[in-house]
Short mmCIF file of C-alpha atoms in Angstrom, two decimals:
data_model
loop_
_atom_site.label_atom_id
_atom_site.label_comp_id
_atom_site.label_asym_id
_atom_site.label_seq_id
_atom_site.Cartn_x
_atom_site.Cartn_y
_atom_site.Cartn_z
CA MET A 1 63.88 60.67 122.22
CA ASP A 2 67.61 61.21 122.42
CA GLN A 3 69.41 62.23 119.30
CA VAL A 4 72.59 60.58 118.15
CA PHE A 5 75.05 62.82 116.39
CA ALA A 6 77.74 61.26 114.27
CA VAL A 7 79.90 64.38 114.46
CA PRO A 8 83.55 63.57 115.18
CA CYS A 9 84.13 65.97 118.08
CA THR A 10 87.55 64.49 118.70
CA ARG A 11 89.24 67.34 120.51
CA ARG A 12 88.57 70.18 122.85
CA TRP A 13 88.49 73.60 121.28
CA GLU A 14 91.04 75.34 123.44
CA GLU A 15 89.55 78.78 123.79
CA ARG A 16 91.51 81.49 125.56
CA GLU A 17 94.27 79.04 126.32
CA THR A 18 97.47 80.26 127.93
CA LEU A 19 100.27 79.97 125.46
CA PRO A 20 103.75 80.69 126.81
CA TRP A 21 105.16 81.59 123.41
CA LEU A 22 102.37 83.97 122.45
CA ALA A 23 103.95 87.15 123.82
CA ALA A 24 107.24 86.36 122.08
CA ALA A 25 105.41 85.54 118.85
CA LYS A 26 103.59 88.87 119.02
CA SER A 27 106.90 90.67 119.19
CA GLY A 28 108.05 88.77 116.11
CA GLU A 29 110.56 86.35 117.65
CA SER A 30 111.16 83.67 115.09
CA TRP A 31 111.46 80.75 117.56
CA ALA A 32 108.00 81.60 118.90
CA LEU A 33 106.56 81.99 115.41
CA GLU A 34 108.03 78.60 114.53
CA GLN A 35 106.35 77.09 117.57
CA PHE A 36 103.08 78.74 116.59
CA PHE A 37 103.48 77.41 113.04
CA ASN A 38 104.38 73.88 114.15
CA LEU A 39 101.43 73.77 116.51
CA TYR A 40 98.79 74.79 114.00
CA GLN A 41 100.11 74.05 110.51
CA GLY A 42 98.64 70.55 110.45
CA GLN A 43 95.15 71.73 111.37
CA VAL A 44 95.26 74.67 108.99
CA TYR A 45 96.54 72.49 106.14
CA SER A 46 93.85 69.85 106.80
CA LEU A 47 91.14 72.48 106.82
CA CYS A 48 92.41 74.03 103.59
CA TYR A 49 92.74 70.61 101.96
CA ARG A 50 89.20 69.65 102.92
CA LEU A 51 87.87 72.95 101.64
CA LEU A 52 89.85 73.04 98.40
CA GLY A 53 90.31 69.35 97.58
CA LYS A 54 93.84 69.74 96.21
CA ALA A 55 97.17 69.51 98.01
CA GLU A 56 98.73 72.25 95.89
CA ASP A 57 95.90 74.71 96.58
CA ALA A 58 95.90 73.75 100.25
CA GLN A 59 99.62 74.56 100.47
CA ASP A 60 99.06 77.95 98.86
CA ALA A 61 96.19 78.73 101.22
CA THR A 62 98.20 77.55 104.24
CA GLN A 63 101.12 79.75 103.26
CA THR A 64 99.00 82.88 102.82
CA THR A 65 97.16 82.09 106.06
CA PHE A 66 100.39 82.05 108.04
CA ILE A 67 101.75 85.14 106.27
CA LYS A 68 98.64 87.03 107.33
CA ALA A 69 98.70 85.48 110.79
CA PHE A 70 102.36 86.40 111.38
CA ARG A 71 101.65 89.95 110.27
CA SER A 72 98.47 90.33 112.31
CA LEU A 73 99.70 88.56 115.43
CA PRO A 74 100.92 91.81 117.11
CA HIS A 75 97.34 93.12 116.82
CA PHE A 76 95.75 89.92 118.15
CA ARG A 77 93.84 91.00 121.25
CA GLY A 78 92.80 87.58 122.47
CA GLU A 79 89.07 88.28 122.27
CA SER A 80 88.66 84.90 120.64
CA GLY A 81 90.82 81.81 120.91
CA ILE A 82 93.93 81.82 118.77
CA ARG A 83 92.74 78.75 116.90
CA THR A 84 89.40 80.40 116.13
CA TRP A 85 91.26 83.44 114.89
CA LEU A 86 93.58 81.33 112.75
CA TYR A 87 90.71 79.27 111.34
CA ARG A 88 88.94 82.51 110.42
CA ILE A 89 91.94 83.62 108.38
CA ALA A 90 92.29 80.17 106.81
CA ILE A 91 88.61 80.01 105.86
CA ASN A 92 88.81 83.44 104.23
CA GLU A 93 91.96 82.54 102.33
CA ALA A 94 90.65 79.17 101.21
CA MET A 95 87.32 80.58 100.16
CA SER A 96 88.84 83.40 98.16
CA LEU A 97 91.08 80.82 96.46
CA ALA A 98 88.08 78.57 95.88
CA ARG A 99 86.18 81.41 94.25
CA SER A 100 89.04 82.06 91.86
CA ARG A 101 89.46 78.39 91.01
CA ARG A 102 86.96 75.64 90.51
CA VAL A 103 87.05 73.27 93.45
CA THR A 104 87.46 69.71 92.30
CA SER A 105 87.79 66.47 94.11
CA ASN A 106 91.26 64.98 94.02
CA LEU A 107 89.97 61.58 94.99
CA ALA A 108 87.75 61.35 91.92
CA ASP A 109 90.80 61.57 89.67
CA GLU A 110 92.61 58.67 91.27
CA PRO A 111 93.08 55.82 88.77
CA GLY A 112 93.08 52.18 89.75
CA PRO A 113 90.76 49.25 90.33
CA ALA A 114 87.05 49.64 91.09
CA PRO A 115 86.73 51.26 94.51
CA GLU A 116 85.09 49.63 97.50
CA PRO A 117 81.51 50.61 98.46
CA ARG A 118 82.82 52.79 101.28
CA MET A 119 85.11 54.54 98.83
CA VAL A 120 82.25 54.93 96.34
CA GLU A 121 80.22 56.68 99.00
CA ARG A 122 83.15 58.89 99.91
CA LEU A 123 83.71 59.85 96.30
CA ALA A 124 80.04 60.66 95.90
CA VAL A 125 80.14 62.88 98.99
CA GLU A 126 83.29 64.61 97.72
CA ALA A 127 81.69 65.15 94.33
CA ALA A 128 78.48 66.50 95.86
CA LEU A 129 80.46 68.86 98.10
CA THR A 130 82.17 70.37 95.08
CA GLN A 131 78.71 71.30 93.78
CA VAL A 132 77.52 73.18 96.86
CA SER A 133 78.32 76.87 97.30
CA ALA A 134 81.59 77.91 98.96
CA ASP A 135 79.82 79.24 102.07
CA HIS A 136 77.87 76.04 102.52
CA ARG A 137 80.89 73.85 101.87
CA ALA A 138 82.80 75.77 104.53
CA VAL A 139 80.14 75.30 107.17
CA LEU A 140 79.76 71.59 106.38
CA VAL A 141 83.50 71.01 106.53
CA LEU A 142 83.78 72.89 109.82
CA ARG A 143 80.94 70.93 111.36
CA PHE A 144 81.38 67.41 110.09
CA TRP A 145 85.04 67.12 109.21
CA GLU A 146 86.64 69.53 111.64
CA GLY A 147 84.20 68.69 114.44
CA LEU A 148 83.44 72.25 115.50
CA SER A 149 80.42 73.04 117.64
CA TYR A 150 77.78 75.54 116.53
CA GLU A 151 79.31 78.17 118.82
CA GLU A 152 82.75 77.60 117.33
CA ILE A 153 81.41 77.78 113.78
CA ALA A 154 79.68 81.05 114.63
CA ALA A 155 82.94 82.44 116.07
CA VAL A 156 85.04 81.35 113.08
CA LEU A 157 82.58 82.68 110.52
CA GLN A 158 81.81 85.76 112.63
CA ILE A 159 78.07 85.25 112.47
CA SER A 160 75.47 84.79 115.18
CA LEU A 161 74.71 81.37 116.64
CA SER A 162 71.26 81.25 115.06
CA ALA A 163 72.72 82.30 111.70
CA ALA A 164 75.29 79.51 111.98
CA LYS A 165 72.56 76.96 112.67
CA MET A 166 70.45 78.27 109.80
CA ARG A 167 73.41 78.22 107.41
CA LEU A 168 74.24 74.66 108.39
CA HIS A 169 70.64 73.62 107.90
CA ARG A 170 70.54 75.14 104.41
CA ALA A 171 73.95 73.70 103.58
CA ARG A 172 72.77 70.26 104.63
CA ASP A 173 69.73 70.57 102.34
CA GLU A 174 71.82 71.76 99.43
CA PHE A 175 74.31 68.95 99.94
CA ARG A 176 71.50 66.40 100.11
CA ARG A 177 70.08 67.65 96.80
CA CYS A 178 73.48 67.48 95.12
CA TYR A 179 74.22 64.06 96.60
CA GLU A 180 70.94 62.59 95.40
CA GLU A 181 71.50 64.03 91.93
CA LYS A 182 74.94 62.39 91.83
CA ALA A 183 73.64 59.12 93.24
CA MET B 1 50.32 64.41 97.76
CA ILE B 2 51.71 64.54 101.27
CA ARG B 3 51.06 67.89 102.92
CA PRO B 4 54.03 69.36 104.78
CA CYS B 5 53.52 69.08 108.49
CA ALA B 6 53.49 72.31 110.53
CA MET B 7 55.80 70.71 113.10
CA GLN B 8 58.61 70.63 110.53
CA ARG B 9 59.27 74.26 111.34
CA ILE B 10 60.75 73.24 114.66
CA LEU B 11 62.17 69.94 113.48
CA CYS B 12 65.59 71.33 112.57
CA ARG B 13 65.81 73.05 115.96
CA TYR B 14 65.04 69.69 117.52
CA HIS B 15 67.68 68.07 115.34
CA ASP B 16 70.40 70.55 116.29
CA GLY B 17 69.51 70.18 119.96
CA SER B 18 68.30 73.70 120.61
CA LEU B 19 64.66 72.81 121.22
CA SER B 20 63.71 72.28 124.84
CA GLY B 21 60.79 72.36 127.25
CA LEU B 22 57.21 71.94 126.13
CA PRO B 23 57.83 72.27 122.34
CA ARG B 24 60.36 69.44 122.55
CA ARG B 25 57.97 67.18 124.46
CA LEU B 26 55.15 67.94 122.03
CA LEU B 27 57.35 67.14 119.04
CA GLU B 28 58.53 63.89 120.61
CA GLN B 29 54.92 62.87 121.10
CA HIS B 30 54.13 63.91 117.52
CA LEU B 31 57.01 62.11 115.78
CA PRO B 32 55.81 58.47 116.05
CA ALA B 33 52.44 59.47 114.63
CA CYS B 34 53.69 61.60 111.71
CA PRO B 35 55.46 59.79 108.83
CA THR B 36 56.45 63.08 107.16
CA CYS B 37 58.29 64.41 110.19
CA SER B 38 59.84 61.02 110.96
CA GLN B 39 61.06 60.75 107.39
CA ARG B 40 62.50 64.28 107.47
CA LEU B 41 64.30 63.65 110.76
CA ARG B 42 65.71 60.39 109.43
CA GLU B 43 67.01 62.24 106.35
CA LEU B 44 68.73 64.85 108.50
CA GLU B 45 70.39 62.18 110.61
CA GLU B 46 71.41 60.16 107.55
CA THR B 47 72.96 63.24 105.95
CA ASP B 48 74.96 63.96 109.09
CA ALA B 49 76.12 60.37 109.30
CA LEU B 50 76.99 60.30 105.61
CA LEU B 51 79.11 63.44 105.86
CA SER B 52 80.85 62.22 109.00
CA ARG B 53 81.68 58.85 107.45
CA ALA B 54 83.19 60.53 104.39
CA ARG B 55 85.61 62.61 106.44
CA PRO B 56 88.85 62.43 104.45
CA VAL B 57 92.06 61.58 106.22
CA VAL B 58 94.57 64.21 105.22
CA ASP B 59 98.25 63.38 105.05
CA GLY B 60 100.13 66.20 106.65
CA LEU B 61 102.77 68.24 104.90
CA ALA B 62 106.10 66.57 104.29
CA PRO B 63 108.83 67.89 106.64
CA ALA B 64 110.66 69.56 103.75
CA ASP B 65 107.47 71.26 102.53
CA ARG B 66 106.65 72.29 106.07
CA ASP B 67 110.06 73.90 106.60
CA HIS B 68 109.92 75.62 103.25
CA LEU B 69 106.42 76.90 103.88
CA PHE B 70 107.43 78.28 107.27
CA ARG B 71 110.50 80.01 105.85
CA MET B 72 108.51 81.60 103.05
CA ALA B 73 105.71 82.72 105.36
CA LEU B 74 108.21 84.17 107.84
CA ALA B 75 110.17 85.94 105.12
CA ALA B 76 107.07 87.44 103.52
CA SER B 77 105.64 88.52 106.85
CA ASN B 78 108.98 90.06 107.91
CA ALA B 79 109.07 91.95 104.67
CA GLY B 80 105.60 93.31 105.44
CA VAL B 81 106.41 94.15 109.04
CA HIS B 82 109.63 95.89 108.08
CA ARG B 83 108.07 97.54 105.07
CA ALA B 84 108.01 100.99 106.63
CA SER B 85 111.61 100.80 107.80
CA TRP B 86 112.65 99.37 104.42
CA LEU B 87 110.99 102.32 102.69
CA ARG B 88 112.65 104.74 105.09
CA ARG B 89 116.02 103.22 104.34
CA TRP B 90 115.27 103.31 100.62
CA ARG B 91 114.33 106.99 100.81
CA LEU B 92 117.42 107.75 102.90
CA ALA B 93 119.59 105.98 100.36
CA ALA B 94 117.87 107.89 97.57
CA SER B 95 118.44 111.20 99.40
CA LEU B 96 122.09 110.38 99.97
CA THR B 97 122.37 109.51 96.31
CA LEU B 98 120.86 112.83 95.33
CA VAL B 99 123.31 114.77 97.50
CA ALA B 100 126.19 112.65 96.27
CA GLY B 101 124.92 113.07 92.71
CA ILE B 102 124.84 116.89 92.97
CA PHE B 103 128.29 116.96 94.54
CA GLY B 104 129.60 114.51 92.02
CA GLY B 105 127.95 116.45 89.21
CA LEU B 106 129.81 119.56 90.25
CA MET B 107 133.08 117.69 90.41
CA ALA B 108 132.66 115.61 87.28
CA GLN B 109 129.84 116.39 84.87
CA HIS B 110 130.05 113.14 82.93
CA ARG B 111 128.63 111.04 85.74
CA SER B 112 125.52 109.25 84.53
CA THR B 113 122.15 108.88 86.22
CA ALA B 114 122.43 105.13 86.12
CA HIS B 115 125.72 105.30 87.94
CA GLY B 116 123.83 107.25 90.62
CA ILE B 117 121.64 104.28 91.16
CA ALA B 118 124.66 102.05 91.56
CA SER B 119 126.06 104.45 94.15
CA ALA B 120 122.70 104.36 95.94
CA ALA B 121 123.09 100.63 96.26
CA GLN B 122 126.64 101.06 97.50
CA GLY B 123 125.38 103.67 99.98
CA ALA B 124 122.93 101.13 101.26
CA GLU B 125 125.83 98.83 102.14
CA SER B 126 126.35 100.85 105.28
CA SER B 127 122.80 100.00 106.37
CA PRO B 128 122.17 96.73 108.24
CA VAL B 129 120.33 95.29 105.23
CA GLN B 130 122.58 93.88 102.55
CA ARG B 131 121.35 93.85 99.02
CA VAL B 132 121.94 90.83 96.90
CA ALA B 133 120.56 92.12 93.65
CA THR B 134 119.59 95.46 92.24
CA ALA B 135 117.80 96.16 89.03
CA SER B 136 116.88 99.56 87.66
CA THR B 137 114.51 100.57 84.97
CA ALA B 138 112.59 103.60 83.81
CA ILE B 139 108.87 103.78 84.49
CA PRO B 140 106.71 104.56 81.49
CA GLU B 141 104.72 107.78 81.49
CA GLN B 142 101.40 106.00 81.80
CA VAL B 143 102.35 104.42 85.11
CA SER B 144 101.60 106.28 88.30
CA SER B 145 102.78 103.92 91.01
CA VAL B 146 104.86 100.79 91.43
CA THR B 147 104.33 98.12 94.03
CA VAL B 148 106.87 95.48 94.98
CA GLY B 149 105.55 92.26 96.41
CA VAL B 150 105.90 88.53 96.85
CA HIS B 151 103.75 86.23 94.76
CA SER B 152 103.35 82.52 94.84
CA ALA B 153 104.18 80.66 91.66
CA SER B 154 100.52 80.20 90.75
CA GLU B 155 99.84 83.91 91.19
CA VAL B 156 102.76 84.71 88.93
CA ARG B 157 101.33 82.33 86.35
CA SER B 158 97.93 84.04 86.55
CA HIS B 159 99.57 87.43 86.11
CA ALA B 160 101.40 86.17 83.06
CA ARG B 161 98.16 85.32 81.31
CA PRO B 162 97.24 87.83 78.60
CA ARG B 163 94.16 89.90 79.20
CA PHE B 164 91.75 90.92 76.52
CA SER B 165 89.60 93.47 78.31
CA ARG B 166 90.01 97.07 77.22
CA ARG B 167 90.57 98.16 80.82
CA PRO B 168 93.07 95.83 82.45
CA ARG B 169 92.05 94.48 85.82
CA ARG B 170 93.72 96.21 88.74
CA GLN B 171 96.74 94.19 89.77
CA ARG B 172 96.67 93.05 93.37
CA VAL B 173 99.86 92.38 95.27
CA PRO B 174 98.95 90.18 98.22
CA HIS B 175 102.16 90.65 100.14
CA PRO B 176 103.49 94.08 99.27
CA LEU B 177 107.00 95.03 100.29
CA GLY B 178 106.87 98.64 99.24
CA THR B 179 105.41 101.19 96.88
CA THR B 180 106.87 104.07 94.99
CA SER B 181 105.17 106.72 92.93
CA GLY B 182 106.09 109.20 90.26
CA ARG B 183 107.90 108.55 87.04
CA ASP B 184 111.33 108.28 88.62
CA GLN B 185 113.78 105.56 87.94
CA LEU B 186 112.87 102.50 89.89
CA ALA B 187 115.69 100.85 91.77
CA LEU B 188 114.64 97.40 92.84
CA ALA B 189 116.56 95.81 95.66
CA VAL B 190 116.18 92.20 96.69
CA GLU B 191 116.86 91.86 100.36
CA PRO B 192 118.17 88.58 101.73
CA ARG B 193 115.94 89.06 104.75
CA ALA B 194 112.89 89.04 102.51
CA PHE B 195 113.67 85.50 101.44
CA GLY B 196 115.89 84.15 104.16
CA ASP B 197 117.58 80.87 103.48
CA ALA B 198 115.16 80.18 100.65
CA LEU B 199 117.22 82.41 98.38
CA ASP B 200 119.86 79.73 97.90
CA GLY B 201 117.41 77.25 96.50
CA TRP B 202 115.33 79.78 94.61
CA ALA B 203 113.86 77.93 91.67
CA PRO B 204 111.56 79.35 88.99
CA ASP B 205 108.57 77.54 90.46
CA GLU B 206 109.16 78.99 93.90
CA PRO B 207 107.39 82.13 95.02
CA GLN B 208 108.94 85.07 93.26
CA LEU B 209 109.39 88.73 93.79
CA LEU B 210 107.15 90.72 91.55
CA VAL B 211 107.15 94.43 90.85
CA ILE B 212 103.87 95.69 89.53
CA ALA B 213 103.18 99.14 88.24
CA THR B 214 99.51 99.88 88.50
CA ARG B 215 97.20 102.17 86.65
CA ASP B 216 94.37 101.83 84.18
CA ALA B 217 96.84 102.55 81.41
CA PRO B 218 99.47 100.00 80.29
CA ALA B 219 101.55 98.93 83.25
CA LEU B 220 105.05 97.71 83.82
CA THR B 221 105.97 94.49 85.52
CA ILE B 222 109.43 93.35 86.50
CA ASP B 223 109.61 89.77 87.52
CA VAL B 224 112.83 88.82 89.27
CA SER B 225 113.81 85.21 89.54
CA ASN B 226 117.09 83.40 89.68
CA SER B 227 116.39 81.82 86.27
CA SER B 228 118.68 78.99 85.27
CA SER B 229 122.06 80.57 85.89
CA ASP B 230 124.66 78.67 87.84
CA GLN B 231 126.00 81.83 89.44
CA PRO B 232 125.01 82.03 93.09
CA GLY B 233 122.53 84.80 93.72
CA PHE B 234 122.25 85.57 90.04
CA ALA B 235 118.99 87.26 89.20
CA GLN B 236 117.24 88.19 86.04
CA ALA B 237 114.80 91.02 85.61
CA THR B 238 112.13 90.73 82.98
CA SER B 239 110.03 93.71 82.05
CA THR B 240 106.56 93.01 80.82
CA THR B 241 104.13 95.58 79.55
CA PHE B 242 100.45 94.87 79.97
CA THR B 243 98.62 96.59 77.18
CA PRO B 244 94.82 96.71 77.04
CA PHE B 245 95.00 93.89 74.52
CA GLY B 246 97.18 91.48 76.43
CA ALA B 247 100.59 90.93 77.96
CA GLN B 248 103.68 91.52 75.92
CA VAL B 249 107.26 90.90 76.96
CA VAL B 250 109.23 93.86 75.66
CA THR B 251 112.67 93.64 77.18
CA GLN B 252 114.92 91.67 79.46
CA ALA B 253 117.45 93.20 81.79
CA THR B 254 120.12 91.06 83.34
CA VAL B 255 121.34 91.88 86.80
CA SER B 256 124.97 90.96 87.03
CA SER B 257 126.18 92.08 90.44
CA CYS B 258 124.23 89.94 92.75
CA THR B 259 126.68 88.98 95.42
CA PRO B 260 125.75 90.31 98.86
CA GLY B 261 126.58 93.97 99.22
CA GLU B 262 127.15 94.60 95.52
CA ALA B 263 124.74 95.91 92.95
CA GLY B 264 124.63 97.24 89.43
CA MET B 265 123.22 96.81 85.99
CA GLU B 266 125.03 95.10 83.20
CA THR B 267 123.56 97.54 80.71
CA THR B 268 124.50 100.67 82.67
CA PRO B 269 126.12 103.24 80.35
CA GLN B 270 128.93 105.37 81.69
CA GLN B 271 128.45 108.47 79.56
CA SER B 272 126.48 111.50 80.69
CA SER B 273 122.89 111.69 79.58
CA PRO B 274 119.82 113.61 80.68
CA PRO B 275 117.37 111.94 83.07
CA GLY B 276 114.81 109.77 81.33
CA GLU B 277 117.27 108.77 78.60
CA ALA B 278 120.05 107.53 80.82
CA THR B 279 119.97 103.80 80.24
CA ASP B 280 119.47 101.36 77.45
CA GLN B 281 116.40 100.30 79.31
CA ASN B 282 114.99 103.78 79.05
CA SER B 283 115.36 103.76 75.33
CA MET B 284 113.73 100.34 75.27
CA HIS B 285 110.87 101.68 77.31
CA GLN B 286 110.62 104.63 74.97
CA LYS B 287 110.14 102.12 72.17
CA GLU B 288 107.74 100.24 74.37
CA ARG B 289 105.69 103.38 74.96
CA GLU B 290 105.63 104.11 71.27
CA LYS B 291 104.53 100.55 70.65
CA SER B 292 101.75 100.71 73.24
CA ASP B 293 100.67 104.16 71.95
CA GLY B 294 100.50 102.63 68.52
CA MET B 295 98.38 99.80 69.82
CA ASP B 296 96.00 102.22 71.51
#
């Protein structure tokens, strides 16, 4: 029986890609850093937004992510892909911010007419995700909203492949419990 | 009561695609006959589908926010990268000031300590880094080290909250620019490079430069922002003492000479006075120490 995964794997995870500006960025050239920023800011911001649920918090996390990335770039050895490395920093920043603040869903606060069934479901998912632990939220967001494979999740979170699968399995169960409680 | 099926142990491996060979074939034969396992597999697939459907579409950053964010990140990271050289230059300037101070002291004994700080800033003009604002203040006895760093607006707000624990939480500066130790006078210099173009539009809600003196005892904080003045580059230094019972603003020091290459304190006295009692600020901090001692 073939399995059907509804995971939006929309892009290739460009591991160990050749980036012409990387050497210049490592030596601190601002044009190269700007290119690096322009290339990844959208993905980092989206990840932070999905983890934190608020645009303001996502901006803070994005800013600190790039500050740390710019500082650490000279020491980047290329053992992992640059995007994996950047996601790792972003996850750490967003999770430390999430621990200090309560993660809330922005969508739930939106006023207006009664939402459509699709929107109701989305709000319920958002609300349930705010209830799960930060570690589990991170792994769910990476898998289902960022479309990362198990190997990529393991690389970003710096855990083994089997640990990544186990964490995702537990996260899925925790989310299911929270979702059913909300529903 | 439905008993859990033993095959459920391998069901999640089957679901994530890592089960192969004979176990996979056995499970596939088992699934149509076992309602528990079928139900569990359906739940897993439904959860995945539910999460995927709810994937929020995120509007990217506005171009203005993006540019601002890049400038701030670049400025803060440059400040960190050049921290060592900045400290070296600061120490060199301090050494030159000391030599100049001794020489000047021999020539004219009424030169004040505070004026020495101003000459340190002028000495730094010869260095490639131009200073746009300089504030000086005495460090209370209880404080052992001072860290200068960049904070985002929300971090500044969280620092401003009073604390009620008897031992104040250790202050963390996420993006430190430099550290000094000892109970010397602190000369704070704001470098244009640390903020880049963002300095022109520096609003109170923007990330700010924060100086934090750390120790378990009451600490000193100087928060420099451009406040609401119309003067370009105008900065205001606010000293805040964190006592074990909460935050208390004790004094404000206005920095007047903030144009590039110039520096100085508005409250700098010109008469000779022994170190530690040189400025109005020192006397304010003396009061502040007495106040905090009284509170303890």
